[in-house]
Amino acid sequence: MSYNIEEEIDYNIAAEPEAAIQINRELNLARRIIEETGTNLFLTGKAGTGKTTFLRHLSESTPKRMVILAPTGVAAINAGGMTLHSFFQLPFSPFIPGKGFLGEEKRFYRMSKEKRRLIASLDLIVIDEISMVRPDLLDGIDDLLRRMRGNNLPFGGIQLLLIGDIRQLAPVVRDSERQLLRDIYPSNYFFDSLALKQSGFVTVELRTIYRQQDPRFISLLNAVRDGVAGREELNTLNHLCSPEAISETDNTIRLTTHNHIADRTNTNRLAMLPGFAETYTASLHGKFPESSYPADFNLTLKEGARVMFIKNDSGVERRYYNGMIGTVVSLSEESVTVRPDEAPETTIEVGAVEWENNGYTIDEETKAVVQTVDGIFSQIPLRLAWAITIHKSQGLTFDRAIIDACKSFAPGQLYVALSRCRSLEGLRLESRLTPESVIVDHTVNNFIETSRRNASDTDTLNRMRNSYCRTLLAELFNFYTLGVTLRDFARVVREYVAPIHPYLFDRYREAETNFSQKIEIVGERFIHLYATADINADTLSSNTLLLDKISNGCRYFLDQLEPITDLITATPKNLGNSAYQKRLDNLLDLLTFQLRIKQRILQGFLTEPFSPAAYMHLKTDAILAITAPTPKKKKSSSRKKTSPSSSQNFDADSSLLINSFAFKDCGANAVSASQSIPKLKKPKGYSTYETLALYRELGRIEAVAAKRALTENTITRHLADLINRGELPITDLLSPDILSNLTATARTYSNADESLFAFLTRHHPSLTRNQIFLFTQTYK
């Protein structure tokens, strides 16, 4: 694929990114997509277009609860966040959809209550340097978020902001992993994530360039970036190649393709300097993984060494910045004095500075997501700078540089090197470039072309804002998940609790019927109404008729949920059997959590008008309030254990509810329903429910009969009784075709000398005796 270079020069040039960011059209569009919709956003752009500046401004101003993550330690430290693997506590092996992380398929996501609580409350996840993230890692994160949040939407319903330039750093895939992933993903890039394809995303490409000001240089960079640099462009660049003019004492920084080349150059040049060397050893406090070290742990320098600052000066004077280059003029035990190239008449004395390894937590007073400091790395913020790898130059800007990129081995590597310079005048090549130096991944070309055709604009934004309103309204009146949990809990109550308290059979059967007819079905009507309504996000606040309908709907559902809440509260919870008790408690925790969240949100809109911001705020407040940690109780001097009340208070000990974030399999540790409950008298009808539980587990009448040591006729009668009482659909046992055929034949039955069972058996020899017997027991 090729691009017309002239058509691609639709950029703008700006010299002041901090001021211009407020009026940049693409940046403003990106900000509004994040703040006013729930759509995933890929924010991309050429080098120097302000992606990092945008992220900094967003983190300071967005009302959404967000965390900033990155694929590598250095990228995470630079972005002020955490690594993906550290935040989500993931292994480094490939993720296989449907199975798990290779070698750890049975691994259960184990997280602290605080981390689960944080994840449950998030609105937005930012992933910087997304170009380095593989699709399987995104799918592993998707799997975790669905489990942790109990939400089967992609990424658990959290919005993603993906920042990066896929023309630059590509994902790293080991040879041993390449074939495995190739069978699942079309490419190694993030956009082929199965979850991301399911959720979808929009792209905003930043076009205002802040780093370079020369249109000719920008045109050359675009040609290299897009892989269309032909003879003319390469000749222009190769005119900058004069290796004979580059001496061994040239102090201009070199950008090289490989670590060993940069290390050898720096070591040799340092050894050539006279005088004694001084080594500065970093200090560590707390947790700071070695892979995330932002500087050399042992930094060896001499007077005359070429160095680069690797951190911005956080002081008032802002004396240095990340990427500033200079020469060491003096050394002491605690500091280094550097003469910067850009201001040779001055010197900068710098001592050890600190980098933070950040984490995230929730402030219990403000309920805000706040960064915590897990560890500190302290070192002189300098690096030897006769040479540096192209990879480590990512994000830096140089006035002068020597590029050695003839051995480029990865897509985008040459572009990253060239785009570090501000101008052609400050650029020199140590080796000539050939067409082979310009490596482009055509998968990336195809993706970029498609993204540009489907670029977002103001009209797209308005549609997404309106859709976001409808989506949140649908979520407000969607009771499906709550209904599933209620039915699961009711089934366990009938199996384990109702045999001791038979009145619960009818109470829970009535509760399920009411929930289905008066809540779920009515909720679906609301959802359909709002899904087809012409809802305008701009005028929603003044649409009093719609807001009143929403408020009245919330009041209606609160009234319908109240008797269900009362029933759950009044249900005895003590079983006297640890296995049954665990299953009941797990489902109770989950049901109580979901019910209280829904009720708090509905209650909020009785007094507050609906808006997307209000909904997200109420939802987050509800989650944090319900899962707030409770103070530890003082240990009693008595060792006597007390049993919980048989009618446990609905609002008691909300700390139990945090367990629902793990979404444990409530049936994983439950024993078979055919086992007797110790010390419990089985009331009339209990055997029928034992049959039902086993039939749901085994699915065949003959298997249930064998398991219970009863005849198949007895089992069939149990099932027929449940069908006649409306507790089991007959279609769970007989297909519609079989039912239709048997019914048609039964209507012709008139021989009193022959039973209906014998009559049907003679006319339907292909059916089993159990099928025909079951039909005769329920036929009216």
PDB file of N, CA, C and O in Angstrom, residues 82-122:
ATOM      1  N   MET A  82       1.366   2.949  36.659  1.00  0.00           N
ATOM      2  CA  MET A  82       1.860   1.612  36.971  1.00  0.00           C
ATOM      3  C   MET A  82       1.930   0.796  35.693  1.00  0.00           C
ATOM      4  O   MET A  82       1.314   1.146  34.676  1.00  0.00           O
ATOM      5  N   THR A  83       2.640  -0.332  35.758  1.00  0.00           N
ATOM      6  CA  THR A  83       2.636  -1.239  34.617  1.00  0.00           C
ATOM      7  C   THR A  83       1.331  -2.034  34.617  1.00  0.00           C
ATOM      8  O   THR A  83       0.702  -2.251  35.659  1.00  0.00           O
ATOM      9  N   LEU A  84       0.944  -2.478  33.437  1.00  0.00           N
ATOM     10  CA  LEU A  84      -0.260  -3.288  33.296  1.00  0.00           C
ATOM     11  C   LEU A  84      -0.161  -4.554  34.138  1.00  0.00           C
ATOM     12  O   LEU A  84      -1.110  -4.941  34.832  1.00  0.00           O
ATOM     13  N   HIS A  85       0.984  -5.223  34.064  1.00  0.00           N
ATOM     14  CA  HIS A  85       1.152  -6.488  34.785  1.00  0.00           C
ATOM     15  C   HIS A  85       1.109  -6.288  36.289  1.00  0.00           C
ATOM     16  O   HIS A  85       0.544  -7.099  37.033  1.00  0.00           O
ATOM     17  N   SER A  86       1.674  -5.189  36.760  1.00  0.00           N
ATOM     18  CA  SER A  86       1.697  -4.937  38.196  1.00  0.00           C
ATOM     19  C   SER A  86       0.305  -4.586  38.714  1.00  0.00           C
ATOM     20  O   SER A  86      -0.141  -5.127  39.738  1.00  0.00           O
ATOM     21  N   PHE A  87      -0.406  -3.706  38.026  1.00  0.00           N
ATOM     22  CA  PHE A  87      -1.725  -3.276  38.504  1.00  0.00           C
ATOM     23  C   PHE A  87      -2.706  -4.440  38.513  1.00  0.00           C
ATOM     24  O   PHE A  87      -3.454  -4.622  39.474  1.00  0.00           O
ATOM     25  N   PHE A  88      -2.703  -5.235  37.429  1.00  0.00           N
ATOM     26  CA  PHE A  88      -3.653  -6.332  37.336  1.00  0.00           C
ATOM     27  C   PHE A  88      -3.108  -7.649  37.884  1.00  0.00           C
ATOM     28  O   PHE A  88      -3.799  -8.661  37.859  1.00  0.00           O
ATOM     29  N   GLN A  89      -1.836  -7.640  38.344  1.00  0.00           N
ATOM     30  CA  GLN A  89      -1.206  -8.819  38.927  1.00  0.00           C
ATOM     31  C   GLN A  89      -1.259 -10.008  37.969  1.00  0.00           C
ATOM     32  O   GLN A  89      -1.724 -11.102  38.302  1.00  0.00           O
ATOM     33  N   LEU A  90      -0.763  -9.765  36.748  1.00  0.00           N
ATOM     34  CA  LEU A  90      -0.820 -10.763  35.690  1.00  0.00           C
ATOM     35  C   LEU A  90       0.533 -11.430  35.484  1.00  0.00           C
ATOM     36  O   LEU A  90       1.573 -10.798  35.667  1.00  0.00           O
ATOM     37  N   PRO A  91       0.543 -12.689  35.073  1.00  0.00           N
ATOM     38  CA  PRO A  91       1.802 -13.343  34.685  1.00  0.00           C
ATOM     39  C   PRO A  91       2.259 -12.816  33.334  1.00  0.00           C
ATOM     40  O   PRO A  91       1.507 -12.154  32.615  1.00  0.00           O
ATOM     41  N   PHE A  92       3.495 -13.128  32.959  1.00  0.00           N
ATOM     42  CA  PHE A  92       4.042 -12.630  31.689  1.00  0.00           C
ATOM     43  C   PHE A  92       3.866 -13.624  30.543  1.00  0.00           C
ATOM     44  O   PHE A  92       4.289 -13.363  29.424  1.00  0.00           O
ATOM     45  N   SER A  93       3.244 -14.747  30.807  1.00  0.00           N
ATOM     46  CA  SER A  93       3.029 -15.737  29.750  1.00  0.00           C
ATOM     47  C   SER A  93       1.886 -15.298  28.841  1.00  0.00           C
ATOM     48  O   SER A  93       1.068 -14.458  29.218  1.00  0.00           O
ATOM     49  N   PRO A  94       1.799 -15.859  27.624  1.00  0.00           N
ATOM     50  CA  PRO A  94       0.715 -15.490  26.699  1.00  0.00           C
ATOM     51  C   PRO A  94      -0.646 -15.878  27.266  1.00  0.00           C
ATOM     52  O   PRO A  94      -0.777 -16.857  27.987  1.00  0.00           O
ATOM     53  N   PHE A  95      -1.650 -15.082  26.911  1.00  0.00           N
ATOM     54  CA  PHE A  95      -3.022 -15.371  27.315  1.00  0.00           C
ATOM     55  C   PHE A  95      -3.741 -16.056  26.156  1.00  0.00           C
ATOM     56  O   PHE A  95      -3.716 -15.568  25.020  1.00  0.00           O
ATOM     57  N   ILE A  96      -4.371 -17.195  26.449  1.00  0.00           N
ATOM     58  CA  ILE A  96      -5.115 -17.939  25.438  1.00  0.00           C
ATOM     59  C   ILE A  96      -6.606 -17.763  25.735  1.00  0.00           C
ATOM     60  O   ILE A  96      -7.093 -18.243  26.762  1.00  0.00           O
ATOM     61  N   PRO A  97      -7.350 -17.047  24.881  1.00  0.00           N
ATOM     62  CA  PRO A  97      -8.774 -16.828  25.154  1.00  0.00           C
ATOM     63  C   PRO A  97      -9.515 -18.134  25.402  1.00  0.00           C
ATOM     64  O   PRO A  97      -9.342 -19.113  24.675  1.00  0.00           O
ATOM     65  N   GLY A  98     -10.317 -18.146  26.439  1.00  0.00           N
ATOM     66  CA  GLY A  98     -11.086 -19.326  26.792  1.00  0.00           C
ATOM     67  C   GLY A  98     -10.344 -20.284  27.699  1.00  0.00           C
ATOM     68  O   GLY A  98     -10.953 -21.207  28.253  1.00  0.00           O
ATOM     69  N   LYS A  99      -9.028 -20.095  27.859  1.00  0.00           N
ATOM     70  CA  LYS A  99      -8.233 -21.000  28.700  1.00  0.00           C
ATOM     71  C   LYS A  99      -7.540 -20.262  29.834  1.00  0.00           C
ATOM     72  O   LYS A  99      -7.570 -20.694  30.971  1.00  0.00           O
ATOM     73  N   GLY A 100      -6.882 -19.160  29.527  1.00  0.00           N
ATOM     74  CA  GLY A 100      -6.155 -18.433  30.555  1.00  0.00           C
ATOM     75  C   GLY A 100      -4.724 -18.198  30.119  1.00  0.00           C
ATOM     76  O   GLY A 100      -4.354 -18.392  28.960  1.00  0.00           O
ATOM     77  N   PHE A 101      -3.897 -17.792  31.069  1.00  0.00           N
ATOM     78  CA  PHE A 101      -2.487 -17.554  30.784  1.00  0.00           C
ATOM     79  C   PHE A 101      -1.751 -18.887  30.693  1.00  0.00           C
ATOM     80  O   PHE A 101      -1.930 -19.758  31.539  1.00  0.00           O
ATOM     81  N   LEU A 102      -0.966 -19.034  29.649  1.00  0.00           N
ATOM     82  CA  LEU A 102      -0.284 -20.290  29.367  1.00  0.00           C
ATOM     83  C   LEU A 102       0.527 -20.750  30.574  1.00  0.00           C
ATOM     84  O   LEU A 102       1.326 -20.003  31.132  1.00  0.00           O
ATOM     85  N   GLY A 103       0.286 -22.000  30.961  1.00  0.00           N
ATOM     86  CA  GLY A 103       0.977 -22.561  32.110  1.00  0.00           C
ATOM     87  C   GLY A 103       0.300 -22.237  33.425  1.00  0.00           C
ATOM     88  O   GLY A 103       0.644 -22.782  34.467  1.00  0.00           O
ATOM     89  N   GLU A 104      -0.663 -21.307  33.383  1.00  0.00           N
ATOM     90  CA  GLU A 104      -1.378 -20.925  34.600  1.00  0.00           C
ATOM     91  C   GLU A 104      -2.873 -20.880  34.320  1.00  0.00           C
ATOM     92  O   GLU A 104      -3.589 -20.017  34.823  1.00  0.00           O
ATOM     93  N   GLU A 105      -3.338 -21.837  33.487  1.00  0.00           N
ATOM     94  CA  GLU A 105      -4.739 -21.833  33.066  1.00  0.00           C
ATOM     95  C   GLU A 105      -5.707 -21.927  34.239  1.00  0.00           C
ATOM     96  O   GLU A 105      -6.821 -21.415  34.176  1.00  0.00           O
ATOM     97  N   LYS A 106      -5.291 -22.612  35.318  1.00  0.00           N
ATOM     98  CA  LYS A 106      -6.180 -22.792  36.463  1.00  0.00           C
ATOM     99  C   LYS A 106      -6.008 -21.695  37.505  1.00  0.00           C
ATOM    100  O   LYS A 106      -6.642 -21.719  38.551  1.00  0.00           O
ATOM    101  N   ARG A 107      -5.162 -20.732  37.191  1.00  0.00           N
ATOM    102  CA  ARG A 107      -4.903 -19.652  38.145  1.00  0.00           C
ATOM    103  C   ARG A 107      -6.139 -18.788  38.314  1.00  0.00           C
ATOM    104  O   ARG A 107      -6.729 -18.347  37.348  1.00  0.00           O
ATOM    105  N   PHE A 108      -6.516 -18.566  39.567  1.00  0.00           N
ATOM    106  CA  PHE A 108      -7.650 -17.695  39.851  1.00  0.00           C
ATOM    107  C   PHE A 108      -7.113 -16.317  40.186  1.00  0.00           C
ATOM    108  O   PHE A 108      -6.098 -16.179  40.853  1.00  0.00           O
ATOM    109  N   TYR A 109      -7.786 -15.282  39.684  1.00  0.00           N
ATOM    110  CA  TYR A 109      -7.329 -13.930  39.932  1.00  0.00           C
ATOM    111  C   TYR A 109      -7.480 -13.606  41.420  1.00  0.00           C
ATOM    112  O   TYR A 109      -8.581 -13.411  41.920  1.00  0.00           O
ATOM    113  N   ARG A 110      -6.372 -13.562  42.101  1.00  0.00           N
ATOM    114  CA  ARG A 110      -6.402 -13.284  43.536  1.00  0.00           C
ATOM    115  C   ARG A 110      -5.960 -11.849  43.767  1.00  0.00           C
ATOM    116  O   ARG A 110      -4.846 -11.473  43.437  1.00  0.00           O
ATOM    117  N   MET A 111      -6.826 -11.067  44.333  1.00  0.00           N
ATOM    118  CA  MET A 111      -6.518  -9.678  44.608  1.00  0.00           C
ATOM    119  C   MET A 111      -7.009  -9.321  46.003  1.00  0.00           C
ATOM    120  O   MET A 111      -7.946  -9.932  46.527  1.00  0.00           O
ATOM    121  N   SER A 112      -6.390  -8.304  46.557  1.00  0.00           N
ATOM    122  CA  SER A 112      -6.831  -7.826  47.857  1.00  0.00           C
ATOM    123  C   SER A 112      -8.215  -7.196  47.731  1.00  0.00           C
ATOM    124  O   SER A 112      -8.643  -6.800  46.644  1.00  0.00           O
ATOM    125  N   LYS A 113      -8.904  -7.084  48.845  1.00  0.00           N
ATOM    126  CA  LYS A 113     -10.217  -6.436  48.836  1.00  0.00           C
ATOM    127  C   LYS A 113     -10.092  -4.999  48.355  1.00  0.00           C
ATOM    128  O   LYS A 113     -10.954  -4.491  47.635  1.00  0.00           O
ATOM    129  N   GLU A 114      -9.010  -4.345  48.744  1.00  0.00           N
ATOM    130  CA  GLU A 114      -8.816  -2.949  48.344  1.00  0.00           C
ATOM    131  C   GLU A 114      -8.656  -2.832  46.824  1.00  0.00           C
ATOM    132  O   GLU A 114      -9.231  -1.941  46.198  1.00  0.00           O
ATOM    133  N   LYS A 115      -7.900  -3.750  46.225  1.00  0.00           N
ATOM    134  CA  LYS A 115      -7.711  -3.701  44.778  1.00  0.00           C
ATOM    135  C   LYS A 115      -9.013  -4.018  44.053  1.00  0.00           C
ATOM    136  O   LYS A 115      -9.364  -3.369  43.062  1.00  0.00           O
ATOM    137  N   ARG A 116      -9.761  -5.016  44.536  1.00  0.00           N
ATOM    138  CA  ARG A 116     -11.046  -5.339  43.908  1.00  0.00           C
ATOM    139  C   ARG A 116     -12.008  -4.163  44.024  1.00  0.00           C
ATOM    140  O   ARG A 116     -12.757  -3.853  43.103  1.00  0.00           O
ATOM    141  N   ARG A 117     -11.977  -3.513  45.152  1.00  0.00           N
ATOM    142  CA  ARG A 117     -12.845  -2.351  45.371  1.00  0.00           C
ATOM    143  C   ARG A 117     -12.465  -1.218  44.419  1.00  0.00           C
ATOM    144  O   ARG A 117     -13.338  -0.530  43.860  1.00  0.00           O
ATOM    145  N   LEU A 118     -11.185  -1.006  44.239  1.00  0.00           N
ATOM    146  CA  LEU A 118     -10.716   0.032  43.318  1.00  0.00           C
ATOM    147  C   LEU A 118     -11.159  -0.271  41.897  1.00  0.00           C
ATOM    148  O   LEU A 118     -11.700   0.595  41.190  1.00  0.00           O
ATOM    149  N   ILE A 119     -10.952  -1.511  41.455  1.00  0.00           N
ATOM    150  CA  ILE A 119     -11.328  -1.891  40.098  1.00  0.00           C
ATOM    151  C   ILE A 119     -12.833  -1.750  39.892  1.00  0.00           C
ATOM    152  O   ILE A 119     -13.293  -1.314  38.836  1.00  0.00           O
ATOM    153  N   ALA A 120     -13.604  -2.087  40.909  1.00  0.00           N
ATOM    154  CA  ALA A 120     -15.058  -1.995  40.787  1.00  0.00           C
ATOM    155  C   ALA A 120     -15.527  -0.562  40.618  1.00  0.00           C
ATOM    156  O   ALA A 120     -16.595  -0.316  40.052  1.00  0.00           O
ATOM    157  N   SER A 121     -14.738   0.407  41.093  1.00  0.00           N
ATOM    158  CA  SER A 121     -15.184   1.804  41.079  1.00  0.00           C
ATOM    159  C   SER A 121     -14.647   2.597  39.892  1.00  0.00           C
ATOM    160  O   SER A 121     -14.971   3.769  39.733  1.00  0.00           O
ATOM    161  N   LEU A 122     -13.834   1.976  39.027  1.00  0.00           N
ATOM    162  CA  LEU A 122     -13.189   2.726  37.942  1.00  0.00           C
ATOM    163  C   LEU A 122     -14.161   3.069  36.816  1.00  0.00           C
ATOM    164  O   LEU A 122     -15.048   2.288  36.474  1.00  0.00           O
TER     165      LEU A 122
END
